[in-house]
Coordinates of C-alpha atoms in Angstrom, one line a residue:
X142 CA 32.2 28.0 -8.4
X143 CA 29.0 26.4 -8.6
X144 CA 25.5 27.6 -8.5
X145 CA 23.8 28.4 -5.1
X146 CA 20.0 28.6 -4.7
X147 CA 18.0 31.1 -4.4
X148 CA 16.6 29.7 -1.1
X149 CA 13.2 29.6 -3.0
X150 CA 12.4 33.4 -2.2
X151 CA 11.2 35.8 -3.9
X152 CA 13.2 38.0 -6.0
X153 CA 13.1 41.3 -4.6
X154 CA 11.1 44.0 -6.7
X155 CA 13.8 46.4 -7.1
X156 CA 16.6 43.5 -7.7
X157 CA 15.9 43.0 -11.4
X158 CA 18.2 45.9 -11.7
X159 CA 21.2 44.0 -10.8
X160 CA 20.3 41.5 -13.6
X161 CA 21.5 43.7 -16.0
X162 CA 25.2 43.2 -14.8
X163 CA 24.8 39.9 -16.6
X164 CA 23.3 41.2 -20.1
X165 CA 24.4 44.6 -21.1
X166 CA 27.4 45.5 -23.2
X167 CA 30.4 46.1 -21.0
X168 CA 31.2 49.5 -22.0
X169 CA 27.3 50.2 -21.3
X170 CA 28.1 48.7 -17.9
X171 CA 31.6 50.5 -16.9
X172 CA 30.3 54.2 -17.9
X173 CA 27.6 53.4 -15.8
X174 CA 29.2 52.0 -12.7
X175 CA 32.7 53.5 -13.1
X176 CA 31.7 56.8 -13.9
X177 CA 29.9 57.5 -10.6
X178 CA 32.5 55.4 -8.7
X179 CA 35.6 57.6 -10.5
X180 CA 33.9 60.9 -9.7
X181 CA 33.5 59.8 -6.2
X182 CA 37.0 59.3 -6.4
X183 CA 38.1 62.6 -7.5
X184 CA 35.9 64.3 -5.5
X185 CA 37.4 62.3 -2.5
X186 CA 41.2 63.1 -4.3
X187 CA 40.3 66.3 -4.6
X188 CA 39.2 67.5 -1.1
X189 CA 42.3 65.5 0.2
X190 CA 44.3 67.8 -1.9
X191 CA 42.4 70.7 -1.2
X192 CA 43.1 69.9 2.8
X193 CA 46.8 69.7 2.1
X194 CA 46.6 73.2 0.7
X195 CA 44.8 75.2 2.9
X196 CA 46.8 73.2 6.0
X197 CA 49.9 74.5 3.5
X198 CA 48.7 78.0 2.7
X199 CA 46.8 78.4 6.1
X200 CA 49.4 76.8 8.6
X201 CA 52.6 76.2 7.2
X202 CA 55.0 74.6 5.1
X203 CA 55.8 72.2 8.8
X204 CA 52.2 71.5 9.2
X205 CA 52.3 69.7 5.6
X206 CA 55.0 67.4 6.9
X207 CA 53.2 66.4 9.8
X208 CA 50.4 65.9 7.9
X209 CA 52.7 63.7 6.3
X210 CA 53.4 61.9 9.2
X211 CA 50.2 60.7 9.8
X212 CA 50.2 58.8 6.2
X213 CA 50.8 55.4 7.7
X214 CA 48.4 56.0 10.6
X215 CA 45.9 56.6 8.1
X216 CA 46.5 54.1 5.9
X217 CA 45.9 52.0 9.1
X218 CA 42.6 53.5 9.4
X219 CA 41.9 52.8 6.3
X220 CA 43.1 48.5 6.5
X221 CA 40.6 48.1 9.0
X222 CA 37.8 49.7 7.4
X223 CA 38.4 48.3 3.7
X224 CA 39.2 44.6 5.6
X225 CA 35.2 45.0 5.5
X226 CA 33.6 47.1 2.9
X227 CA 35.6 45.5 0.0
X228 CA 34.9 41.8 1.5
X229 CA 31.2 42.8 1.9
X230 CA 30.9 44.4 -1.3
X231 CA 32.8 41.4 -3.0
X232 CA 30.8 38.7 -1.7
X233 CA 27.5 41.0 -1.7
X234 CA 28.0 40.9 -5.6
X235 CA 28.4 37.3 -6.1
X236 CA 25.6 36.6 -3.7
X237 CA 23.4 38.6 -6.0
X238 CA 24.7 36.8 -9.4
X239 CA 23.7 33.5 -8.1
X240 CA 20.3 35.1 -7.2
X241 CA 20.7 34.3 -3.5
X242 CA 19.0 37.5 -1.8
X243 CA 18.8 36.6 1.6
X244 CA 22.2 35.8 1.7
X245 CA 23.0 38.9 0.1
X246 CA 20.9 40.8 2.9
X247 CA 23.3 38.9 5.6
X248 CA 25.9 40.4 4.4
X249 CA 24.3 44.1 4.9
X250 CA 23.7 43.1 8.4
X251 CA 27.1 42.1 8.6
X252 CA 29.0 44.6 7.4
X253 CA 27.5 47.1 9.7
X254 CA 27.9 45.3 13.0
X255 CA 31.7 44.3 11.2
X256 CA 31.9 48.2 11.0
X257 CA 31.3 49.5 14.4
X258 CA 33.1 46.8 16.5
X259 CA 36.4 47.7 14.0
X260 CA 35.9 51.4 14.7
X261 CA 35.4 51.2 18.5
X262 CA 38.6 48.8 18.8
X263 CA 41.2 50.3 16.3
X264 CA 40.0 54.1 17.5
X265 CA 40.2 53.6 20.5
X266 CA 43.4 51.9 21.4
X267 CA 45.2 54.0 18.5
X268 CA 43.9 57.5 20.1
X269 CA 45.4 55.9 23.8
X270 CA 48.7 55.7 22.0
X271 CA 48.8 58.0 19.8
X272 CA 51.7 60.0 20.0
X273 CA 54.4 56.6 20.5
X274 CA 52.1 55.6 17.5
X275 CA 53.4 59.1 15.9
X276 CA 56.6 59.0 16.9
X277 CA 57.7 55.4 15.6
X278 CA 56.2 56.6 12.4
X279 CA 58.9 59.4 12.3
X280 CA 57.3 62.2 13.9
X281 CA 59.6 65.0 15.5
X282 CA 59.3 67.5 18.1
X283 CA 58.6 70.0 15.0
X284 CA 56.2 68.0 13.1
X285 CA 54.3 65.9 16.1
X286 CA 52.1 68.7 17.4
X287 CA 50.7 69.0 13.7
X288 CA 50.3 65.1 13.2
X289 CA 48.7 65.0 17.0
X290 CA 45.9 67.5 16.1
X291 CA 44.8 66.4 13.3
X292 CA 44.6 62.4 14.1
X293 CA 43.0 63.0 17.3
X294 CA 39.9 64.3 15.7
X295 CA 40.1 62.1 13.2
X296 CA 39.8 59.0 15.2
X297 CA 37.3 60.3 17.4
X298 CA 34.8 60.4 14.2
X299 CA 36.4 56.6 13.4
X300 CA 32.9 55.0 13.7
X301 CA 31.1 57.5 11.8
X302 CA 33.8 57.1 8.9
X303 CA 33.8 53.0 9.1
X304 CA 29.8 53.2 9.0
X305 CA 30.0 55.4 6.1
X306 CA 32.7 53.8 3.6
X307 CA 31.6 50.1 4.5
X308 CA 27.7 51.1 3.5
X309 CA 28.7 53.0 0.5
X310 CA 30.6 50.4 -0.3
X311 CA 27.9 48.4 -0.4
X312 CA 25.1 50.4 -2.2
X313 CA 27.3 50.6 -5.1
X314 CA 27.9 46.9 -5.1
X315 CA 24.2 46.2 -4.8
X316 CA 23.0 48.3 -8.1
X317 CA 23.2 51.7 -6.8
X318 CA 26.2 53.2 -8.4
X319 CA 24.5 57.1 -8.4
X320 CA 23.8 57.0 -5.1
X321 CA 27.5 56.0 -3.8
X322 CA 28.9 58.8 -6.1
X323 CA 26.3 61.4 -4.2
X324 CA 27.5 60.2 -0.9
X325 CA 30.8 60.4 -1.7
X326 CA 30.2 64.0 -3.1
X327 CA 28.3 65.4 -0.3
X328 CA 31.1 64.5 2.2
X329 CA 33.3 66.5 -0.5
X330 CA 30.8 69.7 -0.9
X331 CA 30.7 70.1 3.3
X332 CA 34.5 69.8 3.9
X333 CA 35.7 71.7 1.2
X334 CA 33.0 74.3 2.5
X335 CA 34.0 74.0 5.8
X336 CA 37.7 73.4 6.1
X337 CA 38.7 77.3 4.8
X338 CA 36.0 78.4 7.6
X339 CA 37.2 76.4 10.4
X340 CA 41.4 76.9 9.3
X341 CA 40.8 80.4 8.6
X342 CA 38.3 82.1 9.8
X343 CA 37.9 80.6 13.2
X344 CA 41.9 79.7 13.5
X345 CA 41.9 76.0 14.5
X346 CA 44.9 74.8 12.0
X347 CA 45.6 72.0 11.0
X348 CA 42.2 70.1 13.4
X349 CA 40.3 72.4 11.6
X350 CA 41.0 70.3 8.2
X351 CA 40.4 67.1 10.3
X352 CA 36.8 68.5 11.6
X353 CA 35.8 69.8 8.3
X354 CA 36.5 65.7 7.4
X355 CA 34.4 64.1 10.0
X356 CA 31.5 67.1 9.3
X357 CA 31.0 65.8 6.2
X358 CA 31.5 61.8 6.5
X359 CA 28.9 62.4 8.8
X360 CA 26.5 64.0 6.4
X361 CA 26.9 61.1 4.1
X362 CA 26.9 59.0 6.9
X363 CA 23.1 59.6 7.3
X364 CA 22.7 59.3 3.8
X365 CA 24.0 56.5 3.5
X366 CA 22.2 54.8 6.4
X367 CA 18.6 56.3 5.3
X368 CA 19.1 54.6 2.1
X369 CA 19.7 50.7 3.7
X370 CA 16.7 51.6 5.9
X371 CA 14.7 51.8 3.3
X372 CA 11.9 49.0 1.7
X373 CA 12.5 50.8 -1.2
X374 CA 16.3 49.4 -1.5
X375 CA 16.6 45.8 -3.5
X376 CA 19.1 45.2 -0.5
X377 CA 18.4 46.8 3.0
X378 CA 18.8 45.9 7.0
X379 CA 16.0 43.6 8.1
X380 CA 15.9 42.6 11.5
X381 CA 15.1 39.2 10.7
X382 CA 18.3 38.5 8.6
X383 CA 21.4 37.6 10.7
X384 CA 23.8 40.4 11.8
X385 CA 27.0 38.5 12.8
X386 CA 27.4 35.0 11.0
X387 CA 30.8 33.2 11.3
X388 CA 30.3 31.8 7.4
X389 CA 29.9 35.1 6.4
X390 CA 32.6 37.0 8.6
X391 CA 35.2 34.5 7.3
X392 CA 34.5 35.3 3.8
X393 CA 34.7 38.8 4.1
X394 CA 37.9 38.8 5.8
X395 CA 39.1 36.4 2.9
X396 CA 38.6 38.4 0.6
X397 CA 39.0 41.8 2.6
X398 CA 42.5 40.9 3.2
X399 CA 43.6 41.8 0.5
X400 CA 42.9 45.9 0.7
X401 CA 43.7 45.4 4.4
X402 CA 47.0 43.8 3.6
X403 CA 47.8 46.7 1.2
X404 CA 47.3 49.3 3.4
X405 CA 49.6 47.8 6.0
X406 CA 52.3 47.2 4.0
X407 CA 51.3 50.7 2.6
X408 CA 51.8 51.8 6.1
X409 CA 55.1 49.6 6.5
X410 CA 56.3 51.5 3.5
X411 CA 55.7 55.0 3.9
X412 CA 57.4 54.2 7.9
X413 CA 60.4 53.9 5.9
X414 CA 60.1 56.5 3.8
X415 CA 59.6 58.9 6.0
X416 CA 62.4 57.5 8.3
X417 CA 64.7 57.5 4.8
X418 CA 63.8 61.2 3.8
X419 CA 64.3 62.4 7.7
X420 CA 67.9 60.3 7.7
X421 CA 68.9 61.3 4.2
X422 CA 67.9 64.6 4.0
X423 CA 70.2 66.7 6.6
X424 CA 68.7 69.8 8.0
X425 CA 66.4 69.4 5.5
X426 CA 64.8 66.3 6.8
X427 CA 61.3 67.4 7.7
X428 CA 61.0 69.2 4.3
X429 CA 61.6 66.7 2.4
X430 CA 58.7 64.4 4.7
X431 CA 56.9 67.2 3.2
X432 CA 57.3 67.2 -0.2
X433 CA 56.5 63.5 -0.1
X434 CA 53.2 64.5 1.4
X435 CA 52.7 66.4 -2.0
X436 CA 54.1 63.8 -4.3
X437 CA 52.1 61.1 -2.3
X438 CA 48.9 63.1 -2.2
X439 CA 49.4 63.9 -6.0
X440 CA 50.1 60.0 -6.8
X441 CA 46.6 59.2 -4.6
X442 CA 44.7 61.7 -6.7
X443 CA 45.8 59.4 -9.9
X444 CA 45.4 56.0 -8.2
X445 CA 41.9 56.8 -6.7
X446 CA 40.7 57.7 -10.6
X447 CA 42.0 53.9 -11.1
X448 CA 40.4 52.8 -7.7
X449 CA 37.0 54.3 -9.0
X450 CA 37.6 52.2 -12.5
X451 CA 38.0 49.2 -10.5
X452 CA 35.3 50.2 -8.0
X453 CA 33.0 50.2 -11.1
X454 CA 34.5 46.8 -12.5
X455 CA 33.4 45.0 -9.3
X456 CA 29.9 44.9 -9.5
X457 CA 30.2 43.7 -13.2
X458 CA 32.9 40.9 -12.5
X459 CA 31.4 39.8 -9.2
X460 CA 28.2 39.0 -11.0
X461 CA 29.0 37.4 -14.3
X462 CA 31.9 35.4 -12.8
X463 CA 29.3 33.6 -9.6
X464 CA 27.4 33.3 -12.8
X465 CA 29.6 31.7 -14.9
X466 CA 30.1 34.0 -17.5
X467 CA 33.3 34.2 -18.3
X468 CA 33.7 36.0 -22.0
X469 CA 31.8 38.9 -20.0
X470 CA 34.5 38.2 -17.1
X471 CA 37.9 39.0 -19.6
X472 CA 36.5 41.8 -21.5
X473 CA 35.3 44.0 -18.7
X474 CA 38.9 43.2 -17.2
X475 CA 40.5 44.1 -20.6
X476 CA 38.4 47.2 -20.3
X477 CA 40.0 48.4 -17.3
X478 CA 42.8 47.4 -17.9
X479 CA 43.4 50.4 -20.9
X480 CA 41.6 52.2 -18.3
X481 CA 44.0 52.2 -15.8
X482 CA 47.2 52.9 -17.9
X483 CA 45.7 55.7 -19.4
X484 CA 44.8 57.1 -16.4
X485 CA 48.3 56.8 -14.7
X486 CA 49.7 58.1 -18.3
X487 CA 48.3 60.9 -17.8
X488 CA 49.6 61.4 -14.2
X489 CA 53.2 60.8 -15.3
X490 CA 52.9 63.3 -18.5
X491 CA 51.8 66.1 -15.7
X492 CA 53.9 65.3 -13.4
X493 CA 56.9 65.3 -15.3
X494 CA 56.2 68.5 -18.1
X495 CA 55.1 70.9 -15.0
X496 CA 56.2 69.4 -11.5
X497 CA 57.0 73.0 -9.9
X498 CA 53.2 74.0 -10.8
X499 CA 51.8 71.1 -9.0
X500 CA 54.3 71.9 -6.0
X501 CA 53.2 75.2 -5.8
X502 CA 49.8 74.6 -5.4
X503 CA 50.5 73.2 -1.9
X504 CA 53.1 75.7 -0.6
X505 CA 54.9 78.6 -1.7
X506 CA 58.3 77.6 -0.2
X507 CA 60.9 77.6 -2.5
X508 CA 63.2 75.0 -1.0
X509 CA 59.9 72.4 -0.5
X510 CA 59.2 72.9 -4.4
X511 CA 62.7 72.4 -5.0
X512 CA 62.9 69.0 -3.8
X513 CA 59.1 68.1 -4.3
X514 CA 60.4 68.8 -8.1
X515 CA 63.3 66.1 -7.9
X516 CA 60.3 63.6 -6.3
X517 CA 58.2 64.5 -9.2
X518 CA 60.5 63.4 -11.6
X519 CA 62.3 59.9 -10.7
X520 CA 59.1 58.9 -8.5
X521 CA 57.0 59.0 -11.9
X522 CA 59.2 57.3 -14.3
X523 CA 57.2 54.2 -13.9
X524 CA 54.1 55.6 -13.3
X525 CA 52.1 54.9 -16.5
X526 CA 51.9 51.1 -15.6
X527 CA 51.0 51.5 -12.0
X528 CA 47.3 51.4 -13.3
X529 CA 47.5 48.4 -15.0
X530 CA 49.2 46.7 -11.8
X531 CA 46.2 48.0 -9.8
X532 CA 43.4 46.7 -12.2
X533 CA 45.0 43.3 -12.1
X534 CA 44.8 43.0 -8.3
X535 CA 41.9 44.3 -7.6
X536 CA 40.6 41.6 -10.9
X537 CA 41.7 38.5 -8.5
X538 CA 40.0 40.4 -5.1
X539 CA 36.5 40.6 -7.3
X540 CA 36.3 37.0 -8.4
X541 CA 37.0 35.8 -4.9
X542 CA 40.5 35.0 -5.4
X543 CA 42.2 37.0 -2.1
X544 CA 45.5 35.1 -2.1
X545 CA 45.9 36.0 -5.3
X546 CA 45.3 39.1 -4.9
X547 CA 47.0 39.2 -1.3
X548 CA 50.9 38.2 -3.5
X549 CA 50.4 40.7 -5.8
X550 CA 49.7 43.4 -3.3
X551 CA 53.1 42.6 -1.3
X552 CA 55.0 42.7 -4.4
X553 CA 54.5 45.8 -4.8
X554 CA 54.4 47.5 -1.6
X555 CA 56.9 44.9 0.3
X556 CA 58.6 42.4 -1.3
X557 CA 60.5 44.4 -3.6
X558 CA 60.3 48.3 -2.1
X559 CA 61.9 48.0 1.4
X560 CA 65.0 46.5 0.0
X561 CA 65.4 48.8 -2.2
X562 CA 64.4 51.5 0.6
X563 CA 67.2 49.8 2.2
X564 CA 69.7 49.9 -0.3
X565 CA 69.7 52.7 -2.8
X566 CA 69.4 55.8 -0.5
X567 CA 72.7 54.5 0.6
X568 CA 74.6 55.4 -2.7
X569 CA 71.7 58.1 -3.8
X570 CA 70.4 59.7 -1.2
X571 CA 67.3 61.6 -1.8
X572 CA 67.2 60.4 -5.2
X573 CA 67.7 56.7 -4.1
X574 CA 64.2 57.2 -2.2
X575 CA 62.5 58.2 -4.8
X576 CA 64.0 55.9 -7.4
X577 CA 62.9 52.8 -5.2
X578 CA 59.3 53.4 -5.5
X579 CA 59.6 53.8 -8.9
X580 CA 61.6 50.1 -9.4
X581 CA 58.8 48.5 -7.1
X582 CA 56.3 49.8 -9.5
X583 CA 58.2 48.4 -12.7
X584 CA 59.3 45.1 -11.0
X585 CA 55.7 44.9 -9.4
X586 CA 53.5 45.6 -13.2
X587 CA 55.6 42.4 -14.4
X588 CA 54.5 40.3 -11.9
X589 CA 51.5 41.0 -12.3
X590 CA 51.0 40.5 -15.4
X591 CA 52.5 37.1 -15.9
X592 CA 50.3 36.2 -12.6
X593 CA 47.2 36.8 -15.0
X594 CA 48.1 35.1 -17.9
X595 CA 48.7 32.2 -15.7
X596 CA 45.6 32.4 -14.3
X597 CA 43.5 33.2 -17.7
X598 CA 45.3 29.9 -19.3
X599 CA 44.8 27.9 -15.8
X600 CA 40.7 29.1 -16.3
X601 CA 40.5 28.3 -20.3
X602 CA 42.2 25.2 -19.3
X603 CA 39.2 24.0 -17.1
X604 CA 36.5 25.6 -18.9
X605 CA 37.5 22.8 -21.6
X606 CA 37.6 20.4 -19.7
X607 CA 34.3 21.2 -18.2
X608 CA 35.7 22.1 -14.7
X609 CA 33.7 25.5 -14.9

């Protein structure tokens, strides 16, 4: 990729920071850009979690499985906000390597107009149609009044939420890595505050979680927005600067479609999961929805960790590969890389020494523990190379390489998991469900990794022949 000029401006006071991507020792680098981003991650794990229990505890061991049901739904939600903020923050990154600060301002302006007109469509057509939405996603008679409730609010705050993610998005992308970690914490700090007041104490169930959500998106919503308002900011709204440019729009959907594409098939997935556990599981159906609701919100607690390391690893790659730097480029992947599978080690030795103790945080129904224990242990088998998987896809997405990026995503989520979803309940049942997500994750690790050292010898390959 070659050079791009500055546009003869001025280098913005405050954007010398960002020059430091390009100079400092990686691991100087990672604990200060993947620390903030993985405690924002936790944090974000942890009040998920934390919903899930009081709905458990508060409502009922039904209300967890149609909280389960609204999985794919919000994994939607999620597509059509990351199709953005990872594009903007991407690009916004690579902008700022080739010192190009105008352009990198664009992109601001961008991804907040991108933002709103997403929210506005997606809500609104979603909330219309949200119970045939629910229902083809496997909702029942018991569970859909639970899944209703809580996705009706939710969408309502949809612009508020898009605003918020795609902005923080970009402040940590644009040398602010502190800052995104307090947004991301003071959206924790008001919902875990206010989610026990508004389930218990003033009895609204389960859209009591879902208020206690927006209430505090929407205090880091203003944060968020105060800080790209600012002169202060090394990148910030100026009128001036274009807010919708077609160049620009195109190249954050590029690259954007990658998280999108991930979070549909994500939905795709969990569609048939749901649909497997409900068809597979007898009268116990809807229980065992549930008690993948806990094993799925346990697995996100581990994957966001990784998502934080890669979060952190953007920045750093984004930079130093717009500016050529390519030694700087492998060892900040290699980096995450040990990263990620210790991170998802540590999920599978957890999940598989004390399963019923993790269950039991959610619920105190025997019969949901009992087969959230079986999940536990087949779903995790595979687990401990899940984050290397994760830190190789999200490697291509930050150089600018979507399609890349976009194959290794379907691998893992599509290509390989809804045949198995087809085939292995059949002769397992229950078991088989649970045992397909843990072949996809094995199947989907090796891919990966041969798609990297393809690429790495592809990139060596051109850097001697002065290519790059």
């Amino acid at each position: 990729m070659s050079s791009v000029p500055s546009e003869n401006k001025p280098v913005p006071a405050a954007a010398g920071s960002t020059e430091n991507l390009g100079v400092s020792s990686i691991g100087k680098l990672l604990t200060q850009y993947s620390v903030p981003a993985i405690i924002a991650a936790v944090a974000t794990s942890l009040y998920n979690i934390v919903d899930s229990i009081f709905i458990g505890r508060g409502v009922g061991a039904m209300a967890i499985a149609g909280l389960a049901i609204t999985f794919p739904l919000m994994n939607l939600v999620v597509a059509f906000c990351t199709l953005i903020a990872v594009g903007g923050a991407t690009i916004s990154s690579i902008f700022l390597g080739q010192k190009n600060y105008s352009r990198a301002t664009d992109v601001v302006n961008n991804v907040m107009t991108l933002c709103l007109i997403h929210s506005l469509i997606f809500g609104g057509i979603t909330y219309i149609f949200l119970d045939d939405i629910l229902i083809f996603f496997g909702a029942t008679k018991e569970t859909i009044p639970y899944a209703r409730e809580f996705m009706q609010v939710i969408l309502m705050g949809t612009p508020i939420s898009y605003v918020f993610i795609g902005l923080n998005n970009l402040m940590r992308a644009t040398g602010y890595p502190r800052k995104a970690m307090i947004s991301a914490l003071m959206s924790v700090v008001v919902n875990v505050i206010l989610a026990p007041l508004f389930i218990f104490k003033f009895d609204w169930g389960i859209k009591g979680a879902a208020t206690a959500t927006i209430c505090g998106q929407s205090v880091a919503f203003v944060w968020v927005l105060c800080h790209f308002l600012s002169d202060k900011s090394s990148i910030h709204f100026k009128r001036d600067n274009k807010w919708l440019t077609g160049a620009i729009i195109k190249r954050i959907y590029a690259i954007g479609l990658s998280p999108f594409l991930m979070n549909v098939t994500a939905c795709v997935v969990v569609i048939f999961i749901n649909h497997a556990l409900l068809n597979y599981g007898g009268t116990d159906g809807n229980l065992a929805v549930g008690a993948y609701g806990i094993v799925n919100r346990t697995t996100m607690f581990f994957v966001m960790i990784v998502f934080g390391v890669t979060q952190g690893m953007q920045p750093i790659l984004g930079y130093n590969y717009g500016a050529h730097n390519f030694d700087r480029v492998k060892k900040t992947l290699r980096f995450g890389i040990w990263l990620g599978v210790g991170i998802t080690s540590c999920g599978w030795l957890i999940t598989e020494l004390m399963p019923d103790t993790v269950s039991s945080l959610f619920t105190i129904d025997s019969q949901l523990i009992a087969i959230a224990r079986s999940g536990f242990r087949i779903y995790f088998i595979a687990y401990p190379v899940v984050g290397c998987q994760i830190v190789i896809q999200n490697f291509f997405q930050s150089v600018g390489k979507p399609k890349v990026s976009i194959f290794l995503s379907l691998t893992r989520q599509l290509l390989f998991l809804i045949p198995f979803l087809i085939f292995l309940p059949r002769i397992y049942g229950i078991d088989g469900v649970w045992a397909s997500m843990a072949a996809s994750d094995f199947i989907a690790f090796v891919f990966a990794v041969v798609t990297l050292w393809i690429s790495m010898r592809n990139t060596d390959r051109k850097i001697r022949e002065g290519l790059l």
